[in-house]
PDB file of C-alpha atoms in Angstrom:
ATOM      1  CA  GLN A   1       0.000   0.000   0.000  1.00 46.00           C
ATOM      2  CA  GLN A   2       2.876   2.405   0.804  1.00 48.00           C
ATOM      3  CA  HIS A   3       4.340   1.693  -2.635  1.00 51.00           C
ATOM      4  CA  SER A   4       0.991   2.515  -4.282  1.00 57.00           C
ATOM      5  CA  GLY A   5       0.917   5.872  -2.492  1.00 61.00           C
ATOM      6  CA  GLU A   6       4.373   6.747  -3.777  1.00 66.00           C
ATOM      7  CA  ILE A   7       3.375   5.831  -7.331  1.00 69.00           C
ATOM      8  CA  ALA A   8       0.189   7.882  -7.016  1.00 72.00           C
ATOM      9  CA  SER A   9       2.185  10.902  -5.814  1.00 73.00           C
ATOM     10  CA  TYR A  10       4.631  10.416  -8.678  1.00 74.00           C
ATOM     11  CA  LEU A  11       1.815  10.462 -11.236  1.00 80.00           C
ATOM     12  CA  ILE A  12      -0.127  13.262  -9.601  1.00 82.00           C
ATOM     13  CA  ASN A  13       2.897  15.575  -9.490  1.00 84.00           C
ATOM     14  CA  ARG A  14       3.456  15.040 -13.200  1.00 85.00           C
ATOM     15  CA  GLY A  15      -0.245  15.580 -13.828  1.00 84.00           C
ATOM     16  CA  GLU A  16      -0.056  18.867 -11.918  1.00 86.00           C
ATOM     17  CA  ILE A  17       2.803  20.061 -14.110  1.00 88.00           C
ATOM     18  CA  SER A  18       0.898  19.170 -17.270  1.00 85.00           C
ATOM     19  CA  TYR A  19      -2.209  20.894 -15.956  1.00 85.00           C
ATOM     20  CA  HIS A  20      -0.205  24.007 -15.062  1.00 87.00           C
ATOM     21  CA  LEU A  21       1.493  24.118 -18.477  1.00 87.00           C
ATOM     22  CA  ASN A  22      -1.887  23.885 -20.180  1.00 85.00           C
ATOM     23  CA  TYR A  23      -3.651  26.342 -17.872  1.00 85.00           C
ATOM     24  CA  PHE A  24      -1.006  29.066 -17.976  1.00 87.00           C
ATOM     25  CA  SER A  25      -0.588  28.685 -21.729  1.00 87.00           C
ATOM     26  CA  GLN A  26      -4.337  28.896 -22.417  1.00 87.00           C
ATOM     27  CA  THR A  27      -4.785  31.912 -20.148  1.00 86.00           C
ATOM     28  CA  ASN A  28      -1.686  33.680 -21.526  1.00 89.00           C
ATOM     29  CA  GLN A  29      -0.195  33.960 -18.051  1.00 88.00           C
ATOM     30  CA  GLN A  30       3.452  33.588 -17.147  1.00 91.00           C
ATOM     31  CA  PHE A  31       4.312  30.187 -15.731  1.00 93.00           C
ATOM     32  CA  PRO A  32       5.012  30.440 -11.965  1.00 94.00           C
ATOM     33  CA  GLN A  33       8.673  31.027 -11.147  1.00 96.00           C
ATOM     34  CA  THR A  34       8.466  30.418  -7.386  1.00 96.00           C
ATOM     35  CA  ILE A  35       6.470  27.519  -6.004  1.00 96.00           C
ATOM     36  CA  ASP A  36       6.123  26.589  -2.337  1.00 96.00           C
ATOM     37  CA  ASP A  37       5.215  22.932  -1.897  1.00 96.00           C
ATOM     38  CA  LEU A  38       3.522  22.512   1.488  1.00 95.00           C
ATOM     39  CA  GLY A  39       4.004  19.022   2.889  1.00 92.00           C
ATOM     40  CA  SER A  40       6.343  18.202   0.047  1.00 90.00           C
ATOM     41  CA  GLY A  41       7.335  14.738   1.200  1.00 90.00           C
ATOM     42  CA  PRO A  42      10.737  13.698  -0.117  1.00 91.00           C
ATOM     43  CA  SER A  43      10.882  16.451  -2.781  1.00 93.00           C
ATOM     44  CA  MET A  44       8.203  14.843  -4.954  1.00 90.00           C
ATOM     45  CA  SER A  45       7.277  17.986  -6.885  1.00 92.00           C
ATOM     46  CA  TYR A  46      10.897  19.093  -7.216  1.00 94.00           C
ATOM     47  CA  ASN A  47      11.799  15.689  -8.689  1.00 92.00           C
ATOM     48  CA  ALA A  48       8.862  15.857 -11.088  1.00 92.00           C
ATOM     49  CA  TYR A  49       9.976  19.259 -12.359  1.00 93.00           C
ATOM     50  CA  GLN A  50      13.540  17.983 -12.794  1.00 93.00           C
ATOM     51  CA  GLU A  51      12.332  15.039 -14.871  1.00 90.00           C
ATOM     52  CA  PHE A  52       9.868  17.221 -16.786  1.00 88.00           C
ATOM     53  CA  GLN A  53      12.548  19.767 -17.727  1.00 91.00           C
ATOM     54  CA  PRO A  54      12.811  18.749 -21.424  1.00 91.00           C
ATOM     55  CA  GLU A  55       9.048  19.199 -21.890  1.00 86.00           C
ATOM     56  CA  LEU A  56       9.167  22.558 -20.126  1.00 90.00           C
ATOM     57  CA  GLU A  57      11.986  23.737 -22.383  1.00 90.00           C
ATOM     58  CA  ARG A  58      10.102  22.600 -25.504  1.00 89.00           C
ATOM     59  CA  SER A  59       7.179  24.700 -24.266  1.00 86.00           C
ATOM     60  CA  GLY A  60       9.464  27.688 -23.751  1.00 89.00           C
ATOM     61  CA  VAL A  61       9.024  27.595 -19.972  1.00 91.00           C
ATOM     62  CA  LYS A  62      11.793  28.160 -17.473  1.00 90.00           C
ATOM     63  CA  ALA A  63      11.670  25.618 -14.646  1.00 88.00           C
ATOM     64  CA  PRO A  64      10.482  27.273 -11.442  1.00 95.00           C
ATOM     65  CA  THR A  65      12.268  27.373  -8.123  1.00 96.00           C
ATOM     66  CA  ILE A  66      10.522  24.857  -5.899  1.00 97.00           C
ATOM     67  CA  ILE A  67      10.743  25.333  -2.150  1.00 97.00           C
ATOM     68  CA  ASP A  68       9.880  22.216  -0.168  1.00 97.00           C
ATOM     69  CA  ILE A  69       8.261  22.731   3.207  1.00 96.00           C
ATOM     70  CA  GLU A  70       8.083  19.493   5.151  1.00 95.00           C
ATOM     71  CA  LYS A  71       7.645  18.765   8.872  1.00 94.00           C
ATOM     72  CA  ASN A  72       8.373  15.028   8.887  1.00 92.00           C
ATOM     73  CA  GLU A  73      12.066  14.389   9.632  1.00 93.00           C
ATOM     74  CA  SER A  74      12.468  11.324   7.399  1.00 89.00           C
ATOM     75  CA  MET A  75      10.617  12.913   4.473  1.00 89.00           C
ATOM     76  CA  PHE A  76      12.689  16.085   4.869  1.00 92.00           C
ATOM     77  CA  THR A  77      15.973  14.173   5.101  1.00 92.00           C
ATOM     78  CA  ASN A  78      15.185  12.002   2.068  1.00 91.00           C
ATOM     79  CA  GLY A  79      14.269  14.979  -0.111  1.00 91.00           C
ATOM     80  CA  ASN A  80      16.962  16.067  -2.567  1.00 94.00           C
ATOM     81  CA  ASN A  81      15.716  19.594  -3.275  1.00 96.00           C
ATOM     82  CA  PRO A  82      18.420  22.095  -2.240  1.00 97.00           C
ATOM     83  CA  ASN A  83      15.620  24.574  -1.380  1.00 97.00           C
ATOM     84  CA  LYS A  84      13.870  22.992   1.563  1.00 96.00           C
ATOM     85  CA  ILE A  85      12.648  24.075   4.949  1.00 96.00           C
ATOM     86  CA  GLN A  86      11.774  21.734   7.777  1.00 96.00           C
ATOM     87  CA  GLN A  87       8.662  23.215   9.293  1.00 95.00           C
ATOM     88  CA  ASP A  88       5.057  22.572  10.223  1.00 94.00           C
ATOM     89  CA  ILE A  89       2.839  24.158   7.534  1.00 93.00           C
ATOM     90  CA  THR A  90       0.346  25.292  10.169  1.00 92.00           C
ATOM     91  CA  LYS A  91       2.940  27.722  11.601  1.00 93.00           C
ATOM     92  CA  PRO A  92       3.979  31.098  10.110  1.00 95.00           C
ATOM     93  CA  LEU A  93       6.088  30.502   7.015  1.00 95.00           C
ATOM     94  CA  PRO A  94       9.505  32.183   6.653  1.00 95.00           C
ATOM     95  CA  PHE A  95       8.621  34.276   3.613  1.00 95.00           C
ATOM     96  CA  SER A  96       7.921  37.932   3.027  1.00 95.00           C
ATOM     97  CA  ASP A  97       4.431  39.032   2.101  1.00 95.00           C
ATOM     98  CA  LYS A  98       3.402  38.483  -1.527  1.00 93.00           C
ATOM     99  CA  GLN A  99       6.614  36.638  -2.461  1.00 95.00           C
ATOM    100  CA  VAL A 100       5.430  33.361  -4.026  1.00 95.00           C
ATOM    101  CA  ASP A 101       3.760  32.778  -7.416  1.00 94.00           C
ATOM    102  CA  LEU A 102       2.129  29.454  -6.550  1.00 92.00           C
ATOM    103  CA  VAL A 103       1.515  27.543  -3.344  1.00 93.00           C
ATOM    104  CA  GLN A 104       0.689  23.890  -3.815  1.00 92.00           C
ATOM    105  CA  SER A 105      -0.082  21.013  -1.518  1.00 91.00           C
ATOM    106  CA  THR A 106      -0.836  17.438  -2.494  1.00 85.00           C
ATOM    107  CA  PHE A 107      -2.619  15.070  -0.096  1.00 83.00           C
ATOM    108  CA  VAL A 108      -1.863  17.157   3.002  1.00 88.00           C
ATOM    109  CA  PHE A 109      -4.777  19.446   3.840  1.00 82.00           C
ATOM    110  CA  HIS A 110      -7.204  16.595   4.532  1.00 79.00           C
ATOM    111  CA  TRP A 111      -5.006  15.653   7.529  1.00 84.00           C
ATOM    112  CA  LEU A 112      -5.352  19.090   9.132  1.00 86.00           C
ATOM    113  CA  LYS A 113      -7.889  20.086  11.757  1.00 87.00           C
ATOM    114  CA  PRO A 114     -10.256  22.907  10.729  1.00 83.00           C
ATOM    115  CA  GLN A 115      -8.346  25.557  12.706  1.00 87.00           C
ATOM    116  CA  GLU A 116      -5.022  24.367  11.208  1.00 89.00           C
ATOM    117  CA  THR A 117      -6.534  24.508   7.730  1.00 86.00           C
ATOM    118  CA  LEU A 118      -7.726  28.049   8.334  1.00 85.00           C
ATOM    119  CA  GLN A 119      -4.333  29.130   9.681  1.00 89.00           C
ATOM    120  CA  SER A 120      -2.526  27.515   6.731  1.00 91.00           C
ATOM    121  CA  LEU A 121      -4.851  29.179   4.210  1.00 88.00           C
ATOM    122  CA  ILE A 122      -4.401  32.594   5.828  1.00 89.00           C
ATOM    123  CA  GLU A 123      -0.623  32.101   5.743  1.00 92.00           C
ATOM    124  CA  THR A 124      -0.602  30.967   2.108  1.00 90.00           C
ATOM    125  CA  ASN A 125      -2.692  34.004   1.252  1.00 89.00           C
ATOM    126  CA  ARG A 126      -0.116  36.230   2.969  1.00 92.00           C
ATOM    127  CA  ILE A 127       2.870  34.861   1.035  1.00 94.00           C
ATOM    128  CA  THR A 128       1.190  34.503  -2.382  1.00 91.00           C
ATOM    129  CA  LYS A 129       1.665  37.351  -4.856  1.00 91.00           C
ATOM    130  CA  ILE A 130      -1.343  39.280  -6.071  1.00 86.00           C
ATOM    131  CA  GLY A 131      -2.550  37.240  -9.039  1.00 84.00           C
ATOM    132  CA  GLY A 132      -0.780  34.165  -7.645  1.00 87.00           C
ATOM    133  CA  HIS A 133      -2.282  30.715  -7.386  1.00 88.00           C
ATOM    134  CA  LEU A 134      -3.116  28.074  -4.807  1.00 88.00           C
ATOM    135  CA  CYS A 135      -3.271  24.444  -5.932  1.00 88.00           C
ATOM    136  CA  LEU A 136      -4.651  21.955  -3.408  1.00 86.00           C
ATOM    137  CA  ILE A 137      -5.210  18.288  -4.092  1.00 82.00           C
ATOM    138  CA  CYS A 138      -6.953  16.246  -1.407  1.00 77.00           C
ATOM    139  CA  ARG A 139      -8.400  12.775  -1.113  1.00 72.00           C
ATOM    140  CA  GLU A 140     -11.960  13.996  -0.645  1.00 73.00           C
ATOM    141  CA  PRO A 141     -13.925  16.666  -2.507  1.00 75.00           C
ATOM    142  CA  PHE A 142     -13.830  20.080  -0.852  1.00 77.00           C
ATOM    143  CA  SER A 143     -16.949  21.117   1.043  1.00 77.00           C
ATOM    144  CA  ASN A 144     -18.893  24.159  -0.081  1.00 79.00           C
ATOM    145  CA  SER A 145     -17.860  25.955   3.118  1.00 77.00           C
ATOM    146  CA  PHE A 146     -14.193  25.264   2.347  1.00 77.00           C
ATOM    147  CA  ILE A 147     -14.613  26.590  -1.199  1.00 78.00           C
ATOM    148  CA  SER A 148     -16.382  29.699   0.176  1.00 79.00           C
ATOM    149  CA  ALA A 149     -13.565  30.308   2.668  1.00 76.00           C
ATOM    150  CA  VAL A 150     -10.952  30.048  -0.085  1.00 77.00           C
ATOM    151  CA  GLU A 151     -12.940  32.442  -2.267  1.00 78.00           C
ATOM    152  CA  GLN A 152     -13.277  34.888   0.654  1.00 79.00           C
ATOM    153  CA  LEU A 153      -9.485  34.922   0.902  1.00 77.00           C
ATOM    154  CA  GLY A 154      -9.463  36.164  -2.683  1.00 76.00           C
ATOM    155  CA  TYR A 155      -8.783  33.021  -4.654  1.00 77.00           C
ATOM    156  CA  GLN A 156     -10.796  32.178  -7.727  1.00 72.00           C
ATOM    157  CA  VAL A 157     -11.682  28.508  -7.940  1.00 73.00           C
ATOM    158  CA  ILE A 158     -10.712  27.442 -11.460  1.00 68.00           C
ATOM    159  CA  THR A 159     -11.866  23.836 -11.334  1.00 67.00           C
ATOM    160  CA  GLU A 160     -15.329  22.531 -10.658  1.00 59.00           C
ATOM    161  CA  HIS A 161     -16.228  22.663  -6.981  1.00 49.00           C
ATOM    162  CA  GLY A 162     -15.139  19.478  -5.277  1.00 47.00           C
ATOM    163  CA  GLU A 163     -13.048  18.249  -8.195  1.00 48.00           C
ATOM    164  CA  ILE A 164     -10.088  16.130  -7.178  1.00 42.00           C
ATOM    165  CA  LEU A 165      -7.254  14.455  -9.042  1.00 40.00           C
ATOM    166  CA  SER A 166      -6.696  10.997  -7.665  1.00 42.00           C
ATOM    167  CA  PRO A 167      -6.061   7.657  -9.315  1.00 43.00           C
ATOM    168  CA  ASN A 168      -8.679   5.038  -8.519  1.00 49.00           C
ATOM    169  CA  GLN A 169      -7.832   1.637  -7.024  1.00 56.00           C
ATOM    170  CA  LYS A 170      -8.016  -0.129 -10.399  1.00 57.00           C
ATOM    171  CA  MET A 171      -5.387   2.259 -11.787  1.00 50.00           C
ATOM    172  CA  LEU A 172      -3.134   1.831  -8.731  1.00 51.00           C
ATOM    173  CA  ASP A 173      -3.382  -1.959  -8.972  1.00 57.00           C
ATOM    174  CA  ALA A 174      -2.430  -1.880 -12.671  1.00 55.00           C
ATOM    175  CA  ILE A 175       0.572   0.341 -11.959  1.00 49.00           C
ATOM    176  CA  THR A 176       1.912  -1.758  -9.081  1.00 53.00           C
ATOM    177  CA  GLN A 177       1.719  -4.941 -11.159  1.00 52.00           C
TER     178      GLN A 177
END
């Protein structure tokens, strides 16, 4: 089961990059140059961007600087991103206001208590540039109250409410075989 989770994260991080390339291209926006990955695990997003570099270059996109933020000691230690901070994402982040183009988090926010989620969202809002983006992927669809709270912070929801990106069990079984 642990192996399946790692494979899912591997695929989802690559899917995020593809989605971002498509979205920013279609909306004629500059691709994010600074990305904070909250609960990054062992540099999963950083590794995906490193492997995806040829595709980025073909698209005329400069690879962003990824900053891993991870609390778990073993995940932090096993990450190979040179830009990493060992920290709890529910605490104030060591960034100036409006410094980051994109904050992303994959399979982390569903573990947080409501007050921790609120604190993390307020903090991500503080560090994200005006016009920046927040990309959250969770196991369960977001509630309407969660979506409303995110919108009240000033984010525009660009996917359908409650949409998630997660491989189903059949897909995970096929991959692990």
